[in-house]
Amino acid sequence: MLLTATVFLPLAGAAVVLLLLGDNARRVRLFAAAVGIVDFVLALAVFLQYDRDDGGFQLTAKLASWIPQLDIQYHLAVDGLSAPLVLLTGLLGLAAIYSSWSIDKRHREYFAWLLTLQAAVMGVFTAQDFVLFFIFWELELIPMFFLISIWGSGRKEHSAMKFLLFTFTGSAFMLVGLLAVYFSTGTFDMTRLVGMDLNDLLLPSQLVFAFFFIAFAVKLPVWPVHTWLPDAHTDAPTAVSVMLAGVLLKMGGYGFIRVNVSMFPDVASAAATALAVLAVISILYGAMVTFRQSDLKRLVANSSISHMGFVLLGVSSVGAAAEHLSPVGLTGAAMQLFSHGVVTGLLFVMVGVVYDKAHTRHIPDLGGLAGKMPFAAVAFLVAGLASLGLPATSGFAAEIMVFLGTFPAHGVLTGLATVGVLMAAGYVLWTLQRSLFGPRRERWDHLTDVSAVEAVAPVLLMAAIMAVGLYPALLSDVFATGINEVLPRFTP
């Protein structure tokens, strides 16, 4: 019941916003915030109620007779991998609502789509039936398309359509893989499929693995199927960028671990070197492109390509020899999913605050903002330092685990990946110096610091970054519980 409420409360809230609240903008905002707060509390309850000592799937909600003719079930549950991601979605969903306070047109539709988006992502992280998983995966596309194309800026229609084409094509590959698994095994139950031998399917298991990989690689995103991301981020409203970078990209990394690694361990192990190569290309390519950006939002977007490469690098640790195989690499990948969610979410929130006040994101035009916006400067610093992996922040805990776990499998490639950390330090510090510090410019004398409402989201996200950075076991122990269920499938 708890999981069902967590997933569907935002959807019910969206229906109320759309049908019952009328056009009063203040009433719509306050109701959406109330829904976000309650759903965050429910997500926190899911995380706290998950018993890491027992492990496995818990808090199950199951209706076996949903579509009995096809053995399709309404089946929700969380394990150590998904419970922290449910918490992340609740946290960023609330942050996105508070980041939308300045939306000044079509309030009802906007908040209805935003709440629908949150429900869809919650469903992806909790669904344990492949059809249900696919429905939630596809449902996410609809609100994201409308949020970008209606409330975005610049080439918003072009960016929304590009996002839709890329992700819809990836979904088509997933559907083929899903059907190949079903026609070979007769079940959509993901908890049963994890325990089955999927090496003898109607199609070669390597091909089915590739179908799923393409779908998740588009979402993560992995080079060369990443090109939709910078455009979507640049033209999306602030709250949508927060959700896009914070949780939607995480669906790709979650899919790699939940499906590719857990269900196809032999193929994943054989493909590990190729995955590591793609990861290193994404890390270095993303970092190099980020250096060239002069738009704050586009800079954060391109840095996400590099940082998501660390997730794929952690996944590639499954290629280590049996005596070196450990849960550290996969746990680090999962930690990076959470860390990047809160760090990039904070960065996009602060970019939105600066843009709302200064009406520009052009980095050379900024400078000396710290004197007029001290709270914003602190939030930018925390996010920037966490992004480059400073100790005592969540970014450090995640990246060090990825490197330690992957080195036994891919020593040289792991060494190349560390160059990405150095490059991140370069572009992050250079950006902070150019936008926050230096001589104060007269044109910014009118700026004011963040308001109380604008401070809600940054405070929540900074607290999460520091909490995980100072005490990583808060999350790593839970993630390890889920990863430890996967690893025995790789032992000879």
C-alpha positions as MATLAB code, in Angstrom:
seq = 'MLLTATVFLPLAGAAVVLLLLGDNARRVRLFAAAVGIVDFVLALAVFLQYDRDDGGFQLTAKLASWIPQLDIQYHLAVDGLSAPLVLLTGLLGLAAIYSSWSIDKRHREYFAWLLTLQAAVMGVFTAQDFVLFFIFWELELIPMFFLISIWGSGRKEHSAMKFLLFTFTGSAFMLVGLLAVYFSTGTFDMTRLVGMDLNDLLLPSQLVFAFFFIAFAVKLPVWPVHTWLPDAHTDAPTAVSVMLAGVLLKMGGYGFIRVNVSMFPDVASAAATALAVLAVISILYGAMVTFRQSDLKRLVANSSISHMGFVLLGVSSVGAAAEHLSPVGLTGAAMQLFSHGVVTGLLFVMVGVVYDKAHTRHIPDLGGLAGKMPFAAVAFLVAGLASLGLPATSGFAAEIMVFLGTFPAHGVLTGLATVGVLMAAGYVLWTLQRSLFGPRRERWDHLTDVSAVEAVAPVLLMAAIMAVGLYPALLSDVFATGINEVLPRFTP';
ca = [
       0.000    0.000    0.000;
       2.857    2.387    0.828;
       4.467    1.922   -2.591;
       1.160    2.284   -4.417;
       0.503    5.552   -2.578;
       4.030    6.805   -3.302;
       3.716    6.122   -7.019;
       0.157    7.253   -7.627;
      -0.224   10.210   -5.238;
       1.402   12.624   -7.750;
      -0.876   11.271  -10.488;
      -3.946   11.816   -8.303;
      -2.616   15.285   -7.477;
      -2.260   16.021  -11.182;
      -5.921   15.087  -11.752;
      -7.046   17.369   -8.898;
      -4.926   20.246  -10.228;
      -6.321   19.854  -13.705;
      -9.978   19.309  -12.867;
     -10.823   20.884   -9.507;
      -8.592   23.852   -8.634;
      -9.571   26.383  -11.266;
      -7.207   29.077  -12.569;
      -6.037   30.558   -9.262;
      -2.233   30.354   -9.632;
      -1.484   30.624   -5.900;
      -3.919   27.833   -5.040;
      -2.443   25.578   -7.746;
       1.136   26.220   -6.563;
       0.310   25.581   -2.897;
      -1.584   22.383   -3.681;
       1.240   21.075   -5.900;
       3.726   21.872   -3.121;
       1.553   20.011   -0.609;
       1.460   16.966   -2.891;
       5.226   17.179   -3.338;
       5.824   17.369    0.422;
       3.554   14.408    1.180;
       5.094   12.326   -1.614;
       8.590   13.148   -0.363;
       7.562   11.981    3.122;
       6.171    8.764    1.613;
       9.406    8.223   -0.363;
      11.401    8.807    2.816;
       9.197    6.254    4.594;
       9.895    3.727    1.800;
      13.634    4.264    2.209;
      13.540    4.039    6.013;
      11.240    1.009    6.087;
      13.448   -0.964    3.735;
      15.213   -3.507    5.957;
      18.823   -3.677    4.728;
      19.513   -6.706    6.953;
      16.852   -8.814    5.250;
      17.629   -7.599    1.703;
      15.647   -8.762   -1.338;
      12.396   -7.217   -2.529;
      10.231   -5.632    0.143;
       7.077   -3.498    0.566;
       5.507   -5.555   -2.203;
       2.202   -4.513   -3.768;
       0.909   -7.207   -6.101;
      -2.259   -7.886   -8.065;
      -1.601  -11.134   -9.906;
      -4.805  -11.022  -11.931;
      -4.298   -7.645  -13.569;
      -4.187   -9.136  -17.118;
      -4.226  -12.904  -16.378;
      -4.407  -14.008  -20.040;
      -0.869  -12.678  -20.604;
       0.419  -13.197  -17.056;
       0.815   -9.424  -16.673;
       0.731   -8.362  -13.034;
       0.426   -5.146  -11.128;
       3.600   -5.753   -9.146;
       5.512   -3.054   -7.265;
       8.416   -3.650   -4.861;
      11.751   -2.121   -3.880;
      15.132   -3.648   -3.176;
      18.430   -2.079   -2.120;
      18.954   -0.699   -5.625;
      15.601    1.002   -6.073;
      14.762    2.257   -2.555;
      17.353    5.110   -2.653;
      16.215    6.080   -6.159;
      12.625    6.355   -4.950;
      13.908    8.720   -2.252;
      15.846   10.679   -4.889;
      12.715   11.046   -7.030;
      10.683   12.311   -4.074;
      13.394   14.797   -3.147;
      13.885   16.170   -6.657;
      10.154   16.186   -7.334;
       9.722   18.532   -4.381;
      12.699   20.632   -5.500;
      11.219   20.894   -9.001;
       7.884   22.153   -7.656;
       9.569   24.888   -5.605;
      11.697   25.781   -8.637;
       8.489   26.377  -10.613;
       7.159   29.224   -8.490;
       7.896   31.762  -11.253;
       5.920   29.916  -13.934;
       3.463   32.538  -15.166;
       1.313   30.846  -17.794;
      -1.035   27.863  -17.929;
      -0.350   26.934  -14.296;
      -2.810   24.063  -14.103;
      -1.437   22.202  -17.097;
       2.155   22.839  -16.055;
       1.853   21.433  -12.542;
      -0.367   18.577  -13.748;
       2.316   17.484  -16.230;
       5.087   17.922  -13.634;
       3.271   15.698  -11.113;
       2.514   13.133  -13.828;
       6.209   13.037  -14.693;
       7.091   12.352  -11.062;
       4.570    9.489  -10.871;
       5.963    7.902  -14.053;
       9.555    7.923  -12.777;
       8.461    6.520   -9.401;
       6.771    3.721  -11.326;
       9.898    2.869  -13.310;
      11.936    2.430  -10.112;
       9.331    0.230   -8.412;
       7.745   -1.856  -11.193;
       8.671   -5.537  -11.096;
       6.578   -6.585  -14.094;
       8.191   -5.887  -17.461;
       4.988   -4.569  -19.059;
       4.298   -2.283  -16.104;
       7.926   -1.135  -16.252;
       7.532   -0.352  -19.969;
       4.242    1.512  -19.436;
       5.807    3.795  -16.826;
       8.890    4.214  -19.053;
       6.702    5.395  -21.929;
       4.405    7.498  -19.749;
       7.361    9.691  -18.822;
       7.780   10.783  -22.459;
       4.408   12.534  -22.672;
       4.741   15.114  -19.848;
       8.390   15.738  -20.722;
       7.491   16.510  -24.354;
       4.778   19.003  -23.415;
       6.784   20.618  -20.591;
       9.663   21.397  -22.960;
       7.618   22.347  -26.014;
       5.144   24.655  -24.184;
       7.061   26.147  -21.242;
      10.582   25.971  -22.680;
      12.577   28.669  -24.458;
      14.702   29.031  -27.590;
      14.160   26.203  -30.053;
      11.801   24.471  -27.641;
       9.701   22.623  -30.229;
      12.825   21.318  -31.980;
      14.384   20.177  -28.699;
      11.181   18.525  -27.501;
      10.798   16.623  -30.761;
      14.466   15.580  -30.762;
      14.083   14.263  -27.207;
      10.950   12.363  -28.222;
      12.504   10.809  -31.334;
      15.643    9.617  -29.569;
      13.916    8.193  -26.517;
      11.023    6.708  -28.485;
      13.470    4.931  -30.782;
      15.258    3.561  -27.737;
      11.930    2.385  -26.345;
      11.218    0.517  -29.578;
      14.423   -1.485  -29.091;
      13.388   -2.198  -25.504;
       9.987   -3.464  -26.627;
      11.575   -5.929  -29.057;
      13.892   -7.196  -26.329;
      11.031   -7.436  -23.865;
       8.924   -9.503  -26.280;
      11.886  -11.755  -27.106;
      12.264  -12.501  -23.401;
       8.526  -13.117  -22.930;
       8.106  -15.442  -25.921;
      11.116  -17.434  -24.709;
      10.211  -17.679  -21.029;
       6.443  -17.090  -20.855;
       6.686  -14.509  -18.096;
       7.034  -10.770  -17.624;
       7.879  -11.145  -13.920;
      11.217   -9.363  -13.501;
      11.901  -10.978  -10.115;
      11.550  -14.445  -11.703;
      13.537  -13.529  -14.819;
      16.555  -12.555  -12.688;
      16.804  -16.158  -11.504;
      16.376  -17.734  -14.963;
      18.984  -18.749  -17.516;
      18.375  -16.363  -20.441;
      21.203  -17.633  -22.605;
      18.822  -19.697  -24.755;
      16.231  -17.254  -26.099;
      14.397  -17.123  -29.424;
      16.921  -14.488  -30.462;
      20.622  -14.628  -29.509;
      21.012  -13.375  -25.953;
      23.750  -10.981  -27.154;
      21.236   -9.352  -29.514;
      18.557   -9.062  -26.808;
      21.177   -7.599  -24.452;
      22.025   -5.055  -27.171;
      18.361   -4.067  -27.604;
      18.044   -3.266  -23.914;
      21.453   -1.590  -23.870;
      20.506    0.811  -26.686;
      17.306    1.816  -24.877;
      19.125    2.535  -21.633;
      22.158    4.125  -23.335;
      19.926    6.745  -24.981;
      18.446    7.650  -21.628;
      21.716    7.686  -19.619;
      23.029    9.133  -22.138;
      26.083    7.367  -23.604;
      28.158    8.649  -26.510;
      27.174    8.630  -29.446;
      23.437    8.615  -28.625;
      23.696   11.628  -26.343;
      22.974   14.490  -28.756;
      19.398   15.085  -27.606;
      20.533   15.968  -24.078;
      22.186   19.418  -24.445;
      19.324   20.753  -26.563;
      16.638   19.424  -24.211;
      18.361   20.881  -21.157;
      19.080   24.248  -22.753;
      15.521   24.853  -23.886;
      13.651   23.257  -20.961;
      12.309   25.294  -18.014;
      14.375   25.056  -14.814;
      12.233   22.475  -13.019;
      12.202   20.201  -16.055;
      15.992   20.375  -16.295;
      16.108   19.391  -12.612;
      13.913   16.348  -13.226;
      15.631   15.499  -16.503;
      19.158   15.504  -15.093;
      18.200   14.432  -11.601;
      16.048   11.382  -12.188;
      15.272   10.716  -15.859;
      18.901   10.052  -16.777;
      19.065    7.716  -13.771;
      16.468    5.491  -15.398;
      19.152    4.491  -17.934;
      21.722    3.555  -15.293;
      19.060    1.755  -13.273;
      18.094   -0.218  -16.391;
      21.706   -1.263  -17.014;
      21.975   -2.782  -13.534;
      18.401   -4.102  -13.224;
      18.152   -5.668  -16.689;
      21.464   -5.904  -18.575;
      23.635   -6.930  -15.641;
      21.110   -8.816  -13.497;
      19.393  -10.807  -16.269;
      22.297  -11.276  -18.706;
      25.381  -11.742  -16.507;
      27.313  -13.812  -19.057;
      26.788  -11.297  -21.876;
      27.477   -8.360  -19.562;
      30.732   -9.932  -18.452;
      31.798  -10.592  -22.067;
      30.870   -7.066  -23.134;
      32.507   -5.373  -20.135;
      35.545   -4.057  -22.026;
      33.372   -2.539  -24.744;
      31.231   -0.901  -22.049;
      34.355    0.500  -20.381;
      35.587    1.939  -23.690;
      32.232    3.648  -24.298;
      32.312    4.935  -20.716;
      35.769    6.484  -21.098;
      34.822    8.093  -24.428;
      31.711    9.584  -22.787;
      33.734   10.857  -19.821;
      36.462   12.517  -21.875;
      34.265   13.700  -24.741;
      31.719   15.184  -22.328;
      34.465   16.983  -20.389;
      36.094   18.407  -23.531;
      32.792   19.703  -24.898;
      31.950   21.206  -21.512;
      35.133   23.318  -21.655;
      33.848   25.004  -24.812;
      30.495   26.108  -23.377;
      29.729   29.724  -22.566;
      26.081   29.120  -21.589;
      25.738   28.061  -17.931;
      22.878   25.671  -18.594;
      24.512   24.064  -21.597;
      27.716   23.694  -19.574;
      25.920   21.743  -16.840;
      24.136   19.650  -19.463;
      27.333   18.595  -21.225;
      29.046   17.870  -17.921;
      26.264   15.366  -17.262;
      27.406   13.308  -20.259;
      30.831   13.054  -18.655;
      29.551   12.263  -15.174;
      27.105    9.636  -16.401;
      30.072    7.934  -18.047;
      31.232    7.024  -14.541;
      28.009    5.060  -14.070;
      28.732    2.960  -17.157;
      32.342    2.563  -16.042;
      31.154    1.188  -12.706;
      28.843   -1.222  -14.528;
      31.788   -2.488  -16.584;
      33.432   -3.742  -13.376;
      31.483   -6.974  -13.906;
      34.223   -7.902  -16.382;
      36.705   -8.501  -13.561;
      38.030  -12.009  -13.038;
      36.113  -14.036  -10.443;
      38.801  -13.565   -7.787;
      38.694   -9.763   -8.252;
      34.939   -9.340   -8.756;
      33.443   -7.272   -5.944;
      30.292   -5.221   -5.352;
      32.321   -2.000   -5.085;
      32.144   -0.987   -8.764;
      28.406   -1.576   -9.171;
      27.714    0.045   -5.801;
      29.787    3.039   -6.912;
      27.746    3.236  -10.126;
      24.534    3.258   -8.096;
      25.997    5.869   -5.729;
      26.883    8.018   -8.740;
      23.249    7.847   -9.874;
      22.113    9.365   -6.574;
      24.996   11.818   -6.241;
      24.680   13.191   -9.751;
      20.941   13.563   -9.199;
      21.259   15.878   -6.209;
      24.380   17.713   -7.459;
      23.110   18.453  -10.962;
      19.660   19.162   -9.592;
      21.198   21.846   -7.373;
      23.225   23.268  -10.265;
      20.170   23.596  -12.488;
      18.133   25.154   -9.676;
      20.811   27.809   -9.155;
      21.229   28.437  -12.888;
      17.473   29.035  -12.993;
      17.662   31.480  -10.058;
      20.456   33.459  -11.711;
      18.660   33.536  -15.057;
      15.374   34.700  -13.480;
      17.176   37.669  -11.894;
      19.911   38.537  -14.422;
      18.080   37.355  -17.576;
      21.259   35.866  -18.989;
      23.174   32.603  -18.725;
      26.123   33.849  -20.771;
      29.130   33.196  -18.507;
      31.348   36.088  -19.787;
      28.507   38.522  -18.940;
      28.355   37.325  -15.347;
      31.011   37.997  -12.737;
      31.105   39.337   -9.210;
      27.719   37.809   -8.411;
      28.902   36.487   -5.035;
      28.810   39.996   -3.551;
      25.159   40.530   -4.461;
      23.939   36.928   -4.095;
      25.906   35.301   -1.245;
      23.465   32.435   -0.636;
      23.369   31.619   -4.333;
      27.175   31.715   -4.421;
      27.413   29.234   -1.535;
      24.937   26.888   -3.209;
      26.871   27.101   -6.495;
      30.135   26.388   -4.655;
      28.736   23.336   -2.860;
      27.328   21.929   -6.094;
      30.491   22.703   -8.052;
      32.821   21.157   -5.504;
      30.616   18.066   -5.242;
      30.600   17.832   -9.036;
      34.397   17.712   -9.190;
      34.442   15.081   -6.424;
      35.756   17.009   -3.424;
      36.059   14.812   -0.286;
      33.150   15.167    2.175;
      30.712   15.542   -0.699;
      28.584   12.832   -2.300;
      30.529   13.081   -5.563;
      33.766   11.912   -3.948;
      32.198    8.837   -2.341;
      30.621    7.734   -5.630;
      33.609    8.276   -7.905;
      36.201    6.696   -5.621;
      34.068    3.553   -5.397;
      33.758    3.410   -9.190;
      37.539    3.682   -9.642;
      38.362    1.131   -6.939;
      35.820   -1.344   -8.253;
      36.702   -0.995  -11.932;
      40.498   -0.948  -11.742;
      40.903   -4.758  -11.361;
      38.934   -5.254  -14.586;
      40.177   -2.342  -16.721;
      43.304   -0.788  -15.270;
      44.341    1.358  -18.251;
      40.816    2.517  -19.041;
      40.206    3.379  -15.393;
      43.406    5.442  -15.462;
      42.166    7.320  -18.538;
      38.846    7.934  -16.816;
      40.589    9.705  -13.941;
      41.641   12.362  -16.473;
      37.948   13.222  -16.612;
      38.066   14.111  -12.911;
      40.965   16.491  -13.536;
      39.126   18.071  -16.442;
      36.010   18.437  -14.279;
      38.051   20.298  -11.684;
      39.264   22.617  -14.462;
      35.910   23.541  -15.984;
      34.088   23.726  -12.647;
      36.615   26.035  -10.978;
      37.000   28.167  -14.115;
      33.231   28.577  -14.347;
      32.854   29.475  -10.676;
      35.651   32.029  -10.951;
      34.169   33.688  -14.035;
      30.552   33.792  -12.844;
      30.767   34.389   -9.084;
      34.021   36.187   -8.349;
      36.106   39.011   -9.729;
      35.207   42.734   -9.792;
      31.536   43.541   -9.196;
      29.795   44.906  -12.280;
      27.476   47.891  -12.032;
      24.891   46.192  -14.211;
      24.263   43.676  -11.419;
      23.787   46.225   -8.623;
      20.013   45.691   -8.744;
      20.231   41.942   -8.099;
      18.906   40.488   -4.869;
      19.733   37.187   -3.224;
      17.369   34.205   -3.277;
      14.004   34.520   -1.547;
      12.730   32.156    1.162;
      10.750   30.119   -1.374;
      13.700   29.968   -3.774;
      15.937   28.759   -0.920;
      13.851   25.645   -0.159;
      15.157   23.494   -3.004;
      18.866   24.454   -2.606;
      18.763   23.811    1.148;
      17.232   20.339    0.646;
      19.755   19.404   -2.037;
      22.791   20.764   -0.176;
      21.730   18.777    2.899;
      21.571   15.589    0.813;
      24.993   16.247   -0.775;
      26.688   16.822    2.563;
      24.891   13.996    4.387;
      25.966   11.400    1.820;
      29.446   12.915    1.571;
      30.072   12.844    5.318;
      28.428    9.459    5.899;
      28.361    7.476    2.607;
      27.190    4.303    4.375;
      23.822    6.010    4.649;
      23.330    5.004    1.018;
      26.140    2.617    0.124;
      24.942   -0.006    2.625;
      21.482    0.031    1.080;
      22.778   -0.056   -2.504;
      25.167   -2.897   -1.562;
      22.179   -4.897   -0.319;
      20.726   -4.800   -3.825;
      24.060   -5.355   -5.585;
      24.888   -8.357   -3.390;
      21.798  -10.082   -4.812;
      23.199   -9.643   -8.332;
      26.840  -10.571   -7.900;
      26.434  -14.335   -7.202;
      25.188  -14.703  -10.788;
      28.723  -13.929  -11.993;
      30.507  -16.587   -9.961;
      31.600  -19.573  -12.085;
];
